[in-house]
Short mmCIF file of C-alpha atoms in Angstrom, two decimals:
data_model
loop_
_atom_site.label_atom_id
_atom_site.label_comp_id
_atom_site.label_asym_id
_atom_site.label_seq_id
_atom_site.Cartn_x
_atom_site.Cartn_y
_atom_site.Cartn_z
CA UNK A 238 80.79 -0.78 45.15
CA UNK A 239 81.20 -1.15 48.90
CA UNK A 240 83.87 1.59 48.89
CA UNK A 241 81.55 3.95 47.03
CA UNK A 242 78.72 3.30 49.48
CA UNK A 243 81.07 3.99 52.42
CA UNK A 244 82.20 7.19 50.79
CA UNK A 245 78.62 8.26 50.17
CA UNK A 246 77.71 7.43 53.76
CA UNK A 247 80.67 9.49 54.95
CA UNK A 248 79.51 12.42 52.78
CA UNK A 249 76.06 12.42 54.34
CA UNK A 250 77.34 11.97 57.89
CA UNK A 251 79.78 14.83 57.39
CA UNK A 252 77.05 17.25 56.23
CA UNK A 253 77.05 19.05 59.57
CA UNK A 254 80.82 19.54 59.32
CA UNK A 255 80.40 21.03 55.82
CA UNK A 256 77.64 23.35 57.04
CA UNK A 257 79.74 24.61 59.90
CA UNK A 258 82.81 25.00 57.72
CA UNK A 259 84.82 22.55 59.72
CA UNK A 260 86.16 20.67 56.71
CA UNK A 261 87.70 23.73 55.12
CA UNK A 262 89.26 26.89 56.53
CA UNK A 263 87.05 29.93 57.03
CA UNK A 264 87.11 32.45 54.20
CA UNK A 265 84.64 34.72 52.36
CA UNK A 266 84.25 32.08 49.65
CA UNK A 267 83.70 29.34 52.23
CA UNK A 268 80.96 31.47 53.77
CA UNK A 269 79.07 31.21 50.46
CA UNK A 270 79.66 27.45 50.39
CA UNK A 271 78.23 27.32 53.89
CA UNK A 272 75.25 29.48 52.86
CA UNK A 273 74.52 26.99 50.11
CA UNK A 274 74.64 24.10 52.55
CA UNK A 275 72.37 25.89 54.99
CA UNK A 276 69.62 26.49 52.43
CA UNK A 277 66.41 24.75 53.37
CA UNK A 278 66.25 22.84 50.10
CA UNK A 279 69.92 21.73 49.96
CA UNK A 280 69.29 18.19 51.14
CA UNK A 281 66.39 17.80 48.72
CA UNK A 282 68.50 18.83 45.73
CA UNK A 283 72.06 17.78 46.56
CA UNK A 284 71.79 14.43 48.32
CA UNK A 285 72.68 12.52 45.16
CA UNK A 286 72.62 8.72 44.77
CA UNK A 287 76.39 8.76 44.39
CA UNK A 288 76.73 5.06 45.27
CA UNK A 289 74.75 4.15 42.14
CA UNK A 290 76.44 2.85 39.00
CA UNK A 291 78.01 5.58 36.83
CA UNK A 292 78.25 8.18 39.60
CA UNK A 293 81.59 9.66 40.70
CA UNK A 294 82.04 10.98 44.22
CA UNK A 295 84.89 13.53 44.34
CA UNK A 296 87.38 13.63 47.19
CA UNK A 297 86.12 15.77 50.04
CA UNK A 298 88.99 15.26 52.48
CA UNK A 299 90.50 18.30 54.17
CA UNK A 300 93.46 19.73 52.30
CA UNK A 301 96.91 20.11 53.80
CA UNK A 302 97.37 23.28 55.81
CA UNK A 303 99.91 24.42 53.26
CA UNK A 304 97.43 24.17 50.39
CA UNK A 305 95.33 27.33 50.65
CA UNK A 306 94.11 27.30 47.04
CA UNK A 307 90.44 28.09 46.68
CA UNK A 308 90.03 27.90 42.93
CA UNK A 309 86.52 28.65 41.72
CA UNK A 310 85.11 27.10 38.53
CA UNK A 311 81.67 27.91 37.13
CA UNK A 312 79.78 25.21 35.26
CA UNK A 313 76.75 24.98 32.95
CA UNK A 314 75.29 22.23 30.81
CA UNK A 315 72.69 22.14 28.06
CA UNK A 316 70.46 19.05 28.03
CA UNK A 317 67.91 17.33 25.79
CA UNK A 318 64.97 15.06 26.51
CA UNK A 319 65.52 11.34 25.87
CA UNK A 320 63.13 8.55 25.16
CA UNK A 321 63.49 6.96 28.63
CA UNK A 322 62.15 10.05 30.39
CA UNK A 323 65.71 11.22 31.27
CA UNK A 324 67.96 14.10 30.29
CA UNK A 325 71.21 13.80 28.30
CA UNK A 326 73.97 16.37 28.12
CA UNK A 327 74.72 17.83 24.72
CA UNK A 328 77.03 20.68 25.73
CA UNK A 329 79.10 21.39 28.79
CA UNK A 330 81.02 24.63 29.51
CA UNK A 331 83.24 25.78 32.39
CA UNK A 332 84.94 29.11 33.11
CA UNK A 333 87.44 30.09 35.85
CA UNK A 334 87.32 33.06 38.18
CA UNK A 335 88.80 35.30 35.47
CA UNK A 336 86.08 34.19 33.05
CA UNK A 337 88.53 32.25 30.93
CA UNK A 338 86.85 29.34 29.10
CA UNK A 339 88.27 26.09 30.50
CA UNK A 340 85.89 23.72 28.80
CA UNK A 341 83.41 23.98 25.87
CA UNK A 342 82.42 20.55 24.63
CA UNK A 343 79.59 19.25 22.46
CA UNK A 344 78.48 15.79 23.65
CA UNK A 345 76.80 13.05 21.69
CA UNK A 346 73.80 11.72 23.58
CA UNK A 347 74.09 8.03 24.51
CA UNK A 348 70.28 7.51 24.29
CA UNK A 349 67.69 8.25 21.60
CA UNK A 350 66.63 11.90 21.78
CA UNK A 351 62.93 12.78 21.94
CA UNK A 352 63.30 16.54 21.93
CA UNK A 353 66.48 18.62 21.30
CA UNK A 354 64.74 21.60 22.97
CA UNK A 355 66.43 23.72 20.29
CA UNK A 356 64.57 26.87 21.34
CA UNK A 357 66.42 26.59 24.68
CA UNK A 358 69.66 24.78 23.88
CA UNK A 359 70.27 26.28 20.45
CA UNK A 360 71.37 22.79 19.41
CA UNK A 361 69.75 20.52 16.80
CA UNK A 362 70.53 17.04 15.55
CA UNK A 363 72.74 18.29 12.73
CA UNK A 364 75.05 20.06 15.21
CA UNK A 365 75.96 16.75 16.80
CA UNK A 366 76.45 14.61 13.69
CA UNK A 367 80.26 14.90 13.73
CA UNK A 368 80.61 14.93 17.51
CA UNK A 369 82.65 12.09 18.94
CA UNK A 370 82.68 13.13 22.61
CA UNK A 371 80.63 10.77 24.76
CA UNK A 372 79.02 11.30 28.13
CA UNK A 373 82.00 9.62 29.80
CA UNK A 374 84.33 11.97 27.99
CA UNK A 375 82.36 14.97 29.29
CA UNK A 376 82.26 13.57 32.79
CA UNK A 377 86.04 12.95 32.78
CA UNK A 378 86.72 16.44 31.38
CA UNK A 379 84.83 18.07 34.28
CA UNK A 380 86.49 15.77 36.84
CA UNK A 381 89.91 16.77 35.52
CA UNK A 382 89.10 20.37 36.58
CA UNK A 383 88.22 19.45 40.16
CA UNK A 384 90.30 18.91 43.27
CA UNK A 385 89.12 18.57 46.87
CA UNK A 386 89.61 22.35 47.26
CA UNK A 387 87.88 23.43 44.04
CA UNK A 388 84.73 25.46 44.63
CA UNK A 389 82.18 24.63 41.92
CA UNK A 390 79.86 27.56 41.06
CA UNK A 391 76.60 27.52 39.17
CA UNK A 392 72.93 28.51 39.09
CA UNK A 393 70.72 25.57 40.11
CA UNK A 394 73.92 23.57 39.91
CA UNK A 395 72.22 20.39 41.06
CA UNK A 396 70.72 19.95 37.57
CA UNK A 397 74.19 19.98 35.95
CA UNK A 398 75.75 17.69 38.52
CA UNK A 399 72.85 15.24 38.31
CA UNK A 400 73.19 15.10 34.54
CA UNK A 401 76.97 14.64 34.78
CA UNK A 402 76.57 12.09 37.65
CA UNK A 403 79.19 13.98 39.70
CA UNK A 404 78.81 14.49 43.45
CA UNK A 405 81.19 17.31 44.48
CA UNK A 406 81.05 18.62 48.03
CA UNK A 407 82.35 22.15 47.80
CA UNK A 408 79.97 24.29 45.79
CA UNK A 409 78.15 27.62 45.61
CA UNK A 410 74.65 27.66 44.10
CA UNK A 411 73.70 31.23 43.24
CA UNK A 412 69.99 30.31 43.37
CA UNK A 413 70.46 29.57 47.10
CA UNK A 414 72.21 32.78 48.16
CA UNK A 415 69.40 35.34 48.13
CA UNK A 416 66.00 36.03 49.62
CA UNK A 417 63.30 37.86 47.70
CA UNK A 418 60.81 40.50 48.79
CA UNK A 419 57.15 39.51 48.62
CA UNK A 420 58.01 36.03 47.35
CA UNK A 421 57.44 32.62 49.04
CA UNK A 422 60.47 30.87 50.49
CA UNK A 423 60.25 28.37 47.65
CA UNK A 424 60.72 31.08 44.99
CA UNK A 425 63.70 30.44 42.72
CA UNK A 426 64.71 33.33 40.49
CA UNK A 427 65.85 32.55 36.98
CA UNK A 428 69.45 33.43 36.17
CA UNK A 429 68.49 36.30 33.91
CA UNK A 430 66.20 37.84 36.54
CA UNK A 431 68.84 37.37 39.23
CA UNK A 432 71.43 39.02 37.04
CA UNK A 433 69.13 42.03 36.62
CA UNK A 434 68.49 42.26 40.39
CA UNK A 435 72.15 41.82 41.45
CA UNK A 436 74.27 43.19 38.59
CA UNK A 437 71.74 45.63 37.14
CA UNK A 438 71.33 44.22 33.69
CA UNK A 439 69.87 41.29 31.77
CA UNK A 440 72.27 39.26 29.68
CA UNK A 441 69.92 37.47 27.28
CA UNK A 442 66.67 37.71 25.43
CA UNK A 443 64.35 35.15 27.03
CA UNK A 444 62.88 34.42 23.59
CA UNK A 445 66.26 33.24 22.23
CA UNK A 446 68.31 30.06 22.96
CA UNK A 447 70.73 29.96 25.88
CA UNK A 448 74.45 30.63 25.50
CA UNK A 449 76.14 27.95 27.56
CA UNK A 450 79.32 29.98 28.16
CA UNK A 451 77.36 33.02 29.27
CA UNK A 452 75.23 30.82 31.53
CA UNK A 453 78.46 29.67 33.20
CA UNK A 454 79.97 33.18 33.35
CA UNK A 455 77.10 35.06 34.96
CA UNK A 456 76.97 32.98 38.20
CA UNK A 457 80.70 33.65 38.63
CA UNK A 458 80.09 37.39 38.21
CA UNK A 459 77.27 37.24 40.78
CA UNK A 460 79.60 35.49 43.24
CA UNK A 461 82.30 38.11 42.66
CA UNK A 462 79.71 40.85 43.30
CA UNK A 463 78.62 39.23 46.57
CA UNK A 464 82.23 38.77 47.70
CA UNK A 465 82.89 42.48 47.07
CA UNK A 466 79.60 44.07 48.21
CA UNK A 467 77.88 41.44 50.36
CA UNK A 468 74.13 40.79 50.37
CA UNK A 469 72.03 43.73 51.49
CA UNK A 470 68.62 42.36 52.38
CA UNK A 471 65.98 40.78 50.17
CA UNK A 472 66.03 41.41 46.44
CA UNK A 473 63.26 42.85 44.34
CA UNK A 474 62.45 40.60 41.42
CA UNK A 475 59.97 41.76 38.81
CA UNK A 476 56.94 39.47 38.73
CA UNK A 477 56.42 38.21 35.18
CA UNK A 478 52.74 37.73 34.46
CA UNK A 479 52.23 34.67 32.28
CA UNK A 480 50.35 35.40 29.07
CA UNK A 481 46.91 33.87 29.58
CA UNK A 482 47.01 32.68 26.00
CA UNK A 483 50.05 30.53 26.81
CA UNK A 484 48.22 28.92 29.74
CA UNK A 485 45.46 27.83 27.34
CA UNK A 486 47.94 25.50 25.60
CA UNK A 487 49.36 22.04 26.09
CA UNK A 488 52.76 21.15 24.54
CA UNK A 489 53.08 17.80 22.77
CA UNK A 490 56.68 16.62 22.14
CA UNK A 491 58.67 13.49 21.43
CA UNK A 492 56.21 12.79 18.65
CA UNK A 493 57.37 9.90 16.38
CA UNK A 494 57.12 10.48 12.62
CA UNK A 495 54.44 7.83 12.29
CA UNK A 496 52.07 10.03 14.31
CA UNK A 497 49.87 12.63 12.58
CA UNK A 498 47.88 15.58 13.88
CA UNK A 499 44.70 13.51 13.38
CA UNK A 500 46.12 10.80 15.64
CA UNK A 501 46.72 13.35 18.34
CA UNK A 502 43.29 14.90 17.80
CA UNK A 503 41.66 11.58 18.69
CA UNK A 504 43.15 11.89 22.19
CA UNK A 505 41.21 15.09 22.89
CA UNK A 506 37.81 14.52 24.64
CA UNK A 507 34.94 15.04 22.18
CA UNK A 508 33.26 17.64 24.40
CA UNK A 509 36.40 19.78 24.48
CA UNK A 510 37.33 22.15 21.62
CA UNK A 511 41.04 22.06 20.77
CA UNK A 512 42.98 23.34 17.78
CA UNK A 513 46.22 21.40 17.11
CA UNK A 514 49.01 23.10 15.20
CA UNK A 515 50.87 21.24 12.42
CA UNK A 516 53.70 19.12 13.83
CA UNK A 517 57.13 20.75 13.62
CA UNK A 518 59.95 18.29 12.99
CA UNK A 519 62.98 20.68 12.98
CA UNK A 520 65.06 18.14 11.09
CA UNK A 521 64.93 15.59 13.91
CA UNK A 522 63.39 12.16 14.42
CA UNK A 523 60.70 13.55 16.76
CA UNK A 524 58.27 16.38 16.40
CA UNK A 525 56.48 18.93 18.56
CA UNK A 526 53.19 20.78 18.43
CA UNK A 527 50.76 22.79 20.60
CA UNK A 528 47.15 22.07 21.46
CA UNK A 529 45.26 25.38 21.87
CA UNK A 530 42.12 25.39 24.02
CA UNK A 531 39.36 27.98 24.61
CA UNK A 532 40.29 28.45 28.28
CA UNK A 533 42.90 27.58 30.90
CA UNK A 534 40.36 25.35 32.71
CA UNK A 535 39.76 23.42 29.45
CA UNK A 536 43.48 22.85 28.94
CA UNK A 537 43.99 21.71 32.55
CA UNK A 538 40.90 19.46 32.44
CA UNK A 539 42.10 17.79 29.22
CA UNK A 540 45.52 17.21 30.80
CA UNK A 541 43.92 15.40 33.75
CA UNK A 542 41.97 13.18 31.32
CA UNK A 543 45.07 11.92 29.55
CA UNK A 544 45.99 8.44 30.71
CA UNK A 545 49.61 8.32 31.80
CA UNK A 546 51.81 8.53 34.82
CA UNK A 547 52.04 12.12 36.08
CA UNK A 548 55.59 13.48 36.44
CA UNK A 549 57.52 16.62 35.84
CA UNK A 550 60.04 17.78 33.27
CA UNK A 551 63.37 19.26 34.39
CA UNK A 552 61.75 22.66 34.89
CA UNK A 553 59.04 21.32 37.21
CA UNK A 554 56.26 21.48 34.65
CA UNK A 555 53.59 18.72 34.97
CA UNK A 556 54.10 16.15 32.23
CA UNK A 557 52.68 12.77 31.15
CA UNK A 558 53.76 10.11 28.69
CA UNK A 559 50.65 9.00 26.84
CA UNK A 560 50.09 6.28 24.26
CA UNK A 561 48.82 7.25 20.81
CA UNK A 562 47.02 4.67 18.69
CA UNK A 563 48.19 4.45 15.07
CA UNK A 564 48.16 1.96 12.21
CA UNK A 565 51.42 0.39 11.15
CA UNK A 566 52.60 0.14 7.54
CA UNK A 567 51.03 -3.34 7.48
CA UNK A 568 47.69 -1.98 8.65
CA UNK A 569 47.95 -3.36 12.19
CA UNK A 570 46.98 -1.23 15.13
CA UNK A 571 49.69 -0.32 17.61
CA UNK A 572 50.47 2.37 20.17
CA UNK A 573 53.46 4.66 20.43
CA UNK A 574 54.45 7.02 23.28
CA UNK A 575 54.17 10.83 23.11
CA UNK A 576 54.80 13.33 25.87
CA UNK A 577 52.44 16.15 26.79
CA UNK A 578 53.00 18.83 29.38
CA UNK A 579 51.56 22.05 30.75
CA UNK A 580 53.19 25.34 29.84
CA UNK A 581 54.33 26.25 33.34
CA UNK A 582 54.73 24.55 36.72
CA UNK A 583 51.82 24.52 39.17
CA UNK A 584 53.90 26.69 41.56
CA UNK A 585 54.47 29.30 38.83
CA UNK A 586 50.76 29.27 38.01
CA UNK A 587 49.97 29.90 41.68
CA UNK A 588 52.53 32.73 41.82
CA UNK A 589 51.05 34.23 38.68
CA UNK A 590 47.62 34.21 40.35
CA UNK A 591 49.10 35.83 43.44
CA UNK A 592 50.46 38.72 41.39
CA UNK A 593 47.23 39.05 39.41
CA UNK A 594 45.21 39.12 42.64
CA UNK A 595 47.52 41.76 44.09
CA UNK A 596 47.31 43.91 40.94
CA UNK A 597 43.51 43.59 40.88
CA UNK A 598 43.47 44.72 44.54
CA UNK A 599 45.65 47.70 43.66
CA UNK A 600 43.93 48.81 40.46
CA UNK A 601 40.81 50.88 40.67
CA UNK A 602 39.23 52.61 37.71
CA UNK A 603 37.12 55.63 37.25
CA UNK A 604 35.57 57.45 34.33
CA UNK A 605 36.10 61.11 33.73
CA UNK A 606 32.85 62.82 32.84
CA UNK A 607 33.21 64.36 29.40
CA UNK A 608 31.22 67.42 30.60
CA UNK A 609 33.46 68.02 33.61
CA UNK A 610 34.54 71.67 33.50
CA UNK A 611 37.72 70.88 35.40
CA UNK A 612 39.11 68.97 32.41
CA UNK A 613 40.83 70.83 29.61
CA UNK A 614 39.64 68.33 27.02
CA UNK A 615 36.59 66.16 26.81
CA UNK A 616 38.01 62.62 27.26
CA UNK A 617 36.46 59.49 28.58
CA UNK A 618 39.24 57.22 29.88
CA UNK A 619 40.08 54.59 32.45
CA UNK A 620 43.12 55.15 34.65
CA UNK A 621 45.00 53.53 37.44
CA UNK A 622 45.19 55.75 40.51
CA UNK A 623 48.43 56.16 42.42
CA UNK A 624 49.38 53.66 45.11
CA UNK A 625 48.63 54.77 48.65
CA UNK A 626 49.74 53.19 51.90
CA UNK A 627 46.39 51.44 52.07
CA UNK A 628 46.87 50.08 48.59
CA UNK A 629 50.31 48.79 49.46
CA UNK A 630 48.92 47.10 52.63
CA UNK A 631 46.20 45.42 50.51
CA UNK A 632 48.79 44.20 48.05
CA UNK A 633 50.99 42.82 50.81
CA UNK A 634 48.04 41.05 52.47
CA UNK A 635 47.09 39.42 49.16
CA UNK A 636 50.65 38.33 48.48
CA UNK A 637 51.25 37.03 52.02
CA UNK A 638 48.06 35.03 51.92
CA UNK A 639 49.00 33.36 48.67
CA UNK A 640 52.59 32.88 49.72
CA UNK A 641 51.42 31.12 52.89
CA UNK A 642 49.57 28.53 50.82
CA UNK A 643 52.66 28.01 48.63
CA UNK A 644 54.84 27.51 51.67
CA UNK A 645 52.45 24.92 53.00
CA UNK A 646 52.66 23.11 49.68
CA UNK A 647 56.45 23.20 49.72
CA UNK A 648 56.46 21.84 53.29
CA UNK A 649 54.31 18.88 52.18
CA UNK A 650 56.62 18.31 49.20
CA UNK A 651 59.62 18.18 51.50
CA UNK A 652 57.91 15.67 53.80
CA UNK A 653 57.11 13.51 50.77
CA UNK A 654 60.76 13.76 49.62
CA UNK A 655 61.98 12.69 53.05
CA UNK A 656 59.64 9.64 52.96
CA UNK A 657 60.89 8.73 49.46
CA UNK A 658 64.47 8.87 50.77
CA UNK A 659 63.57 6.53 53.67
CA UNK A 660 62.03 4.05 51.23
CA UNK A 661 65.09 4.25 49.02
CA UNK A 662 67.45 3.52 51.94
CA UNK A 663 65.28 0.57 53.04
CA UNK A 664 65.38 -0.80 49.49
CA UNK A 665 69.20 -0.59 49.56
CA UNK A 666 69.32 -2.47 52.87
CA UNK A 667 67.01 -5.20 51.50
CA UNK A 668 69.17 -5.48 48.39
CA UNK A 669 72.37 -5.79 50.42
CA UNK A 670 70.84 -8.44 52.69
CA UNK A 671 69.62 -10.38 49.63
CA UNK A 672 73.09 -10.36 48.11
CA UNK A 673 74.64 -11.58 51.36
CA UNK A 674 72.41 -14.66 51.51
CA UNK A 675 74.22 -17.88 50.43
#
């Protein structure tokens, strides 16, 4: 334990060396490692609690001068929601720089699963019935691929490393390499959108489950593209307007089989109209459903009224664990936990409003008089006029105004994160002092 804490302390103290490239020799690949370390959110995402139980801190010592190997491996994991408000790995894949599959492993969760997230992972309970690989097997399999010189590649790689409980120093996070035009600094492009902007194509239908091997392969292709062509200024990412109908919903998941739609309906305030879909079980122990409200404000207001600790899911969407009152088989009243979340993160909602405001600024309508002799046909229509320089300036002003507010929010979040880290370190010191007392 003491040795792990010393190693973790060394890792944090050596951060400046990693940023400057002093630990490894300069190279084009190392420049991308350095770019990852220099990102403003690196410390927030990658300062792992690697001294905690179950974590493995890989060797970050400088390699011998004769060892010039810079092997790159790209990693991706699929995860499910567990009953203790954590994530568990159910699949892990890794490919090398030639896109050869090095690892493709299904993993049996070591905790009860609330939601298999099948629409995202493509995995259901039946797929894992004959799986014998444990979390420790998956962790060991990934560690066997790594040396101190290995460069680990991935998109939002911190999520995968956190799930695997692996702290590896030399890495390239493709979500940290680019800047985006007319986006706040906090903007993080999804892998599919980034692939379109960098490589010129999308590789999956967003309405279908993820392919773990593809999700490991695409970041490696993006890295190869950058190594060959460099990064030429900010990228243009298409702004996806969220369907307003989706924002009028709340998503209930991790629903035990003893809970009915009527039980959930009792949670909705009486003065708020909400239609609850039938619960979908998908062959698992827990179900999911949607609550559909008349407006976005009604959905958001209802979410605030639910009693439960406010948190976030792994995608940053606001989420609460609430208690649902039911009657047991013996007729006794009891409460069971259910999770409920919003459809998108608050940041995404703010960005969506930014784009909508900009589009409203740009769009002007006019009616064509049906008696106008200049028209060949008598048509009454509404059209968008072409963008002028003034229009573009108005759009930019609207975007910059909204982006400024988002950046202020991100700054406050970072300050809160720093304070939380300070508290955590003080708690460690207190724990160590307590253990040292006779």
